[in-house]
Amino acid sequence: MMQALSDQAAEAVIDGLNVAALTREQMERTRQGGVNAINLTIVPTSGSFEECMVTVGRRLAKLAEMEDLAIVATSAEDICAARDTDRVAVVMGSQNAAFVENDLALLEIAKRIGVRIIQATHNAKNRLGSGAPFKGDEDTGMTEEGRLWLSEMERLGLLVDLSHCGLRTTANFLAAATKPLVFSHANAHARWPSLRNKPDDMLRRVADLGGVTGAVMWTPTVRGDRWPTLDDYVDHIEHMVRAAGIEHVGFATDISDGIEEDPAVWSQAWGPGSLPTLMEGIGPWYGYETERLDGYRSLSDTPKLRERLVARGMGEADADKVMGGNFLRVYREVWGG
């Protein structure tokens, strides 16, 4: 008989936001890294509901072809079942709510096909609010449609993610929320003042709601003066633990592991000249080869993170919480099971 989920939480390693390739080779790398579950961005960050559903259909077909390596997870128990059968639990997530913004009834359909996590905004404005690149008065905050979206997400038991929201929009959603939510992939603004990072008061508000912040490995959010190392990343984790508590911090890779990109195309989308407000203060070190941390290049490197946490003085049980136990607890509370 399977143990109670609370007894198993320490054994689940969960990547809070994953944008890696959906291939057998990548699933093997993920298993090699001891990662039991990933919040996989399953739909494009722009596009209509119909276009996004076509993408979901194709990706579900890919997952069906590798059911010996991965399963779709819609509950915390599914994550435990995947771990127990040495497979990767794929949680279907979206990094933008724009695909349902025109009709919130579509959230019910998204839930029925297996989507479990949705961000309010990405790096732009939508009908719900403003994305992280907008600062000051440019961030117009959560809209009335955003308030209705939040209420419906909470009613349906879907996990709200505010990672890419602008700071004013984030604050508005946090003030209105009544159930656990997440910054699935964001770092401490106090450690590096990127617009993608969150101030301590917001980290604490997520904790007060019972949620989790997943420290993100995307290097422009870690530091700006030089190519960040795994130790620089752990500095963010330690700061977030001090600010929000050990029960409310996780990790997220947010790296395109297993995807071969054209450097010119990458540069236009994510290079030093892209999203200028998010790149403020980033030195000339940043480029195609330094988008990932020095010391963490692939999900197969994940054991290095836990080793580093323990080496820096974090207890074994607390390290297990950061590596996945905290996300698993929130998934169980929001989704049930």
PDB file of N, CA, C and O in Angstrom, residues 191-194 197 218-229 232 236 278-286 290:
ATOM      1  N   ARG A 191      18.253  40.264  -3.899  1.00  0.00           N
ATOM      2  CA  ARG A 191      19.560  39.759  -4.333  1.00  0.00           C
ATOM      3  C   ARG A 191      19.964  40.328  -5.693  1.00  0.00           C
ATOM      4  O   ARG A 191      21.136  40.606  -5.922  1.00  0.00           O
ATOM      5  N   TRP A 192      19.008  40.476  -6.606  1.00  0.00           N
ATOM      6  CA  TRP A 192      19.265  41.094  -7.907  1.00  0.00           C
ATOM      7  C   TRP A 192      17.970  41.757  -8.375  1.00  0.00           C
ATOM      8  O   TRP A 192      16.956  41.082  -8.529  1.00  0.00           O
ATOM      9  N   PRO A 193      17.980  43.096  -8.607  1.00  0.00           N
ATOM     10  CA  PRO A 193      16.743  43.842  -8.849  1.00  0.00           C
ATOM     11  C   PRO A 193      16.208  43.735 -10.275  1.00  0.00           C
ATOM     12  O   PRO A 193      15.834  44.740 -10.888  1.00  0.00           O
ATOM     13  N   SER A 194      16.126  42.534 -10.781  1.00  0.00           N
ATOM     14  CA  SER A 194      15.466  42.320 -12.069  1.00  0.00           C
ATOM     15  C   SER A 194      13.964  42.499 -11.893  1.00  0.00           C
ATOM     16  O   SER A 194      13.398  42.152 -10.842  1.00  0.00           O
ATOM     17  N   ASN A 197      12.094  39.487 -10.735  1.00  0.00           N
ATOM     18  CA  ASN A 197      12.254  39.005  -9.373  1.00  0.00           C
ATOM     19  C   ASN A 197      11.259  39.677  -8.433  1.00  0.00           C
ATOM     20  O   ASN A 197      10.691  40.723  -8.757  1.00  0.00           O
ATOM     21  N   TRP A 218      17.336  30.937 -14.771  1.00  0.00           N
ATOM     22  CA  TRP A 218      17.639  31.800 -15.922  1.00  0.00           C
ATOM     23  C   TRP A 218      18.608  32.886 -15.467  1.00  0.00           C
ATOM     24  O   TRP A 218      18.312  33.666 -14.572  1.00  0.00           O
ATOM     25  N   THR A 219      19.798  32.934 -16.053  1.00  0.00           N
ATOM     26  CA  THR A 219      20.902  33.710 -15.483  1.00  0.00           C
ATOM     27  C   THR A 219      20.637  35.218 -15.349  1.00  0.00           C
ATOM     28  O   THR A 219      21.120  35.814 -14.374  1.00  0.00           O
ATOM     29  N   PRO A 220      19.903  35.893 -16.248  1.00  0.00           N
ATOM     30  CA  PRO A 220      19.676  37.330 -16.035  1.00  0.00           C
ATOM     31  C   PRO A 220      18.871  37.656 -14.781  1.00  0.00           C
ATOM     32  O   PRO A 220      18.807  38.820 -14.378  1.00  0.00           O
ATOM     33  N   THR A 221      18.254  36.654 -14.157  1.00  0.00           N
ATOM     34  CA  THR A 221      17.535  36.898 -12.904  1.00  0.00           C
ATOM     35  C   THR A 221      18.390  36.586 -11.684  1.00  0.00           C
ATOM     36  O   THR A 221      17.951  36.819 -10.555  1.00  0.00           O
ATOM     37  N   VAL A 222      19.593  36.068 -11.891  1.00  0.00           N
ATOM     38  CA  VAL A 222      20.435  35.647 -10.766  1.00  0.00           C
ATOM     39  C   VAL A 222      21.407  36.751 -10.349  1.00  0.00           C
ATOM     40  O   VAL A 222      21.512  37.099  -9.175  1.00  0.00           O
ATOM     41  N   ARG A 223      22.130  37.309 -11.311  1.00  0.00           N
ATOM     42  CA  ARG A 223      22.983  38.474 -11.058  1.00  0.00           C
ATOM     43  C   ARG A 223      23.352  39.094 -12.389  1.00  0.00           C
ATOM     44  O   ARG A 223      23.186  38.476 -13.440  1.00  0.00           O
ATOM     45  N   GLY A 224      23.895  40.322 -12.360  1.00  0.00           N
ATOM     46  CA  GLY A 224      24.138  41.025 -13.609  1.00  0.00           C
ATOM     47  C   GLY A 224      25.579  41.299 -13.948  1.00  0.00           C
ATOM     48  O   GLY A 224      25.908  41.521 -15.111  1.00  0.00           O
ATOM     49  N   ASP A 225      26.483  41.282 -12.967  1.00  0.00           N
ATOM     50  CA  ASP A 225      27.849  41.728 -13.221  1.00  0.00           C
ATOM     51  C   ASP A 225      28.721  40.674 -13.868  1.00  0.00           C
ATOM     52  O   ASP A 225      29.724  41.002 -14.502  1.00  0.00           O
ATOM     53  N   ARG A 226      28.374  39.408 -13.716  1.00  0.00           N
ATOM     54  CA  ARG A 226      29.164  38.325 -14.316  1.00  0.00           C
ATOM     55  C   ARG A 226      28.282  37.103 -14.490  1.00  0.00           C
ATOM     56  O   ARG A 226      27.153  37.052 -14.001  1.00  0.00           O
ATOM     57  N   TRP A 227      28.824  36.110 -15.209  1.00  0.00           N
ATOM     58  CA  TRP A 227      28.106  34.857 -15.429  1.00  0.00           C
ATOM     59  C   TRP A 227      27.848  34.193 -14.085  1.00  0.00           C
ATOM     60  O   TRP A 227      28.791  33.833 -13.364  1.00  0.00           O
ATOM     61  N   PRO A 228      26.590  34.000 -13.696  1.00  0.00           N
ATOM     62  CA  PRO A 228      26.290  33.439 -12.375  1.00  0.00           C
ATOM     63  C   PRO A 228      26.638  31.957 -12.280  1.00  0.00           C
ATOM     64  O   PRO A 228      26.525  31.201 -13.253  1.00  0.00           O
ATOM     65  N   THR A 229      27.005  31.563 -11.085  1.00  0.00           N
ATOM     66  CA  THR A 229      27.326  30.173 -10.783  1.00  0.00           C
ATOM     67  C   THR A 229      26.169  29.527 -10.022  1.00  0.00           C
ATOM     68  O   THR A 229      25.231  30.197  -9.568  1.00  0.00           O
ATOM     69  N   ASP A 232      25.791  31.233  -6.749  1.00  0.00           N
ATOM     70  CA  ASP A 232      25.014  32.472  -6.796  1.00  0.00           C
ATOM     71  C   ASP A 232      23.522  32.170  -6.756  1.00  0.00           C
ATOM     72  O   ASP A 232      22.743  32.891  -6.116  1.00  0.00           O
ATOM     73  N   HIS A 236      20.217  32.949  -3.728  1.00  0.00           N
ATOM     74  CA  HIS A 236      18.816  33.348  -3.824  1.00  0.00           C
ATOM     75  C   HIS A 236      17.931  32.424  -2.986  1.00  0.00           C
ATOM     76  O   HIS A 236      17.023  32.888  -2.275  1.00  0.00           O
ATOM     77  N   LEU A 278      14.005  44.086 -18.866  1.00  0.00           N
ATOM     78  CA  LEU A 278      14.409  42.910 -18.098  1.00  0.00           C
ATOM     79  C   LEU A 278      15.924  42.710 -18.117  1.00  0.00           C
ATOM     80  O   LEU A 278      16.465  41.972 -17.284  1.00  0.00           O
ATOM     81  N   MET A 279      16.606  43.329 -19.076  1.00  0.00           N
ATOM     82  CA  MET A 279      18.042  43.145 -19.224  1.00  0.00           C
ATOM     83  C   MET A 279      18.854  44.293 -18.626  1.00  0.00           C
ATOM     84  O   MET A 279      20.074  44.322 -18.764  1.00  0.00           O
ATOM     85  N   GLU A 280      18.199  45.234 -17.957  1.00  0.00           N
ATOM     86  CA  GLU A 280      18.926  46.355 -17.371  1.00  0.00           C
ATOM     87  C   GLU A 280      19.966  45.855 -16.369  1.00  0.00           C
ATOM     88  O   GLU A 280      19.670  45.022 -15.510  1.00  0.00           O
ATOM     89  N   GLY A 281      21.196  46.348 -16.516  1.00  0.00           N
ATOM     90  CA  GLY A 281      22.261  45.983 -15.599  1.00  0.00           C
ATOM     91  C   GLY A 281      22.976  44.698 -15.934  1.00  0.00           C
ATOM     92  O   GLY A 281      23.912  44.314 -15.225  1.00  0.00           O
ATOM     93  N   ILE A 282      22.563  44.015 -17.004  1.00  0.00           N
ATOM     94  CA  ILE A 282      23.221  42.762 -17.384  1.00  0.00           C
ATOM     95  C   ILE A 282      24.488  43.087 -18.179  1.00  0.00           C
ATOM     96  O   ILE A 282      24.443  43.788 -19.180  1.00  0.00           O
ATOM     97  N   GLY A 283      25.617  42.557 -17.724  1.00  0.00           N
ATOM     98  CA  GLY A 283      26.891  42.853 -18.341  1.00  0.00           C
ATOM     99  C   GLY A 283      27.119  42.115 -19.648  1.00  0.00           C
ATOM    100  O   GLY A 283      26.294  41.297 -20.082  1.00  0.00           O
ATOM    101  N   PRO A 284      28.258  42.380 -20.307  1.00  0.00           N
ATOM    102  CA  PRO A 284      28.558  41.771 -21.612  1.00  0.00           C
ATOM    103  C   PRO A 284      28.802  40.271 -21.557  1.00  0.00           C
ATOM    104  O   PRO A 284      28.966  39.635 -22.597  1.00  0.00           O
ATOM    105  N   TRP A 285      28.822  39.700 -20.369  1.00  0.00           N
ATOM    106  CA  TRP A 285      29.021  38.253 -20.250  1.00  0.00           C
ATOM    107  C   TRP A 285      27.854  37.456 -20.825  1.00  0.00           C
ATOM    108  O   TRP A 285      28.018  36.299 -21.214  1.00  0.00           O
ATOM    109  N   TYR A 286      26.651  38.062 -20.860  1.00  0.00           N
ATOM    110  CA  TYR A 286      25.446  37.297 -21.195  1.00  0.00           C
ATOM    111  C   TYR A 286      25.354  37.015 -22.686  1.00  0.00           C
ATOM    112  O   TYR A 286      25.494  37.915 -23.518  1.00  0.00           O
ATOM    113  N   THR A 290      25.805  31.417 -22.130  1.00  0.00           N
ATOM    114  CA  THR A 290      25.789  31.724 -20.697  1.00  0.00           C
ATOM    115  C   THR A 290      24.368  31.968 -20.180  1.00  0.00           C
ATOM    116  O   THR A 290      24.189  32.515 -19.094  1.00  0.00           O
TER     117      THR A 290
END
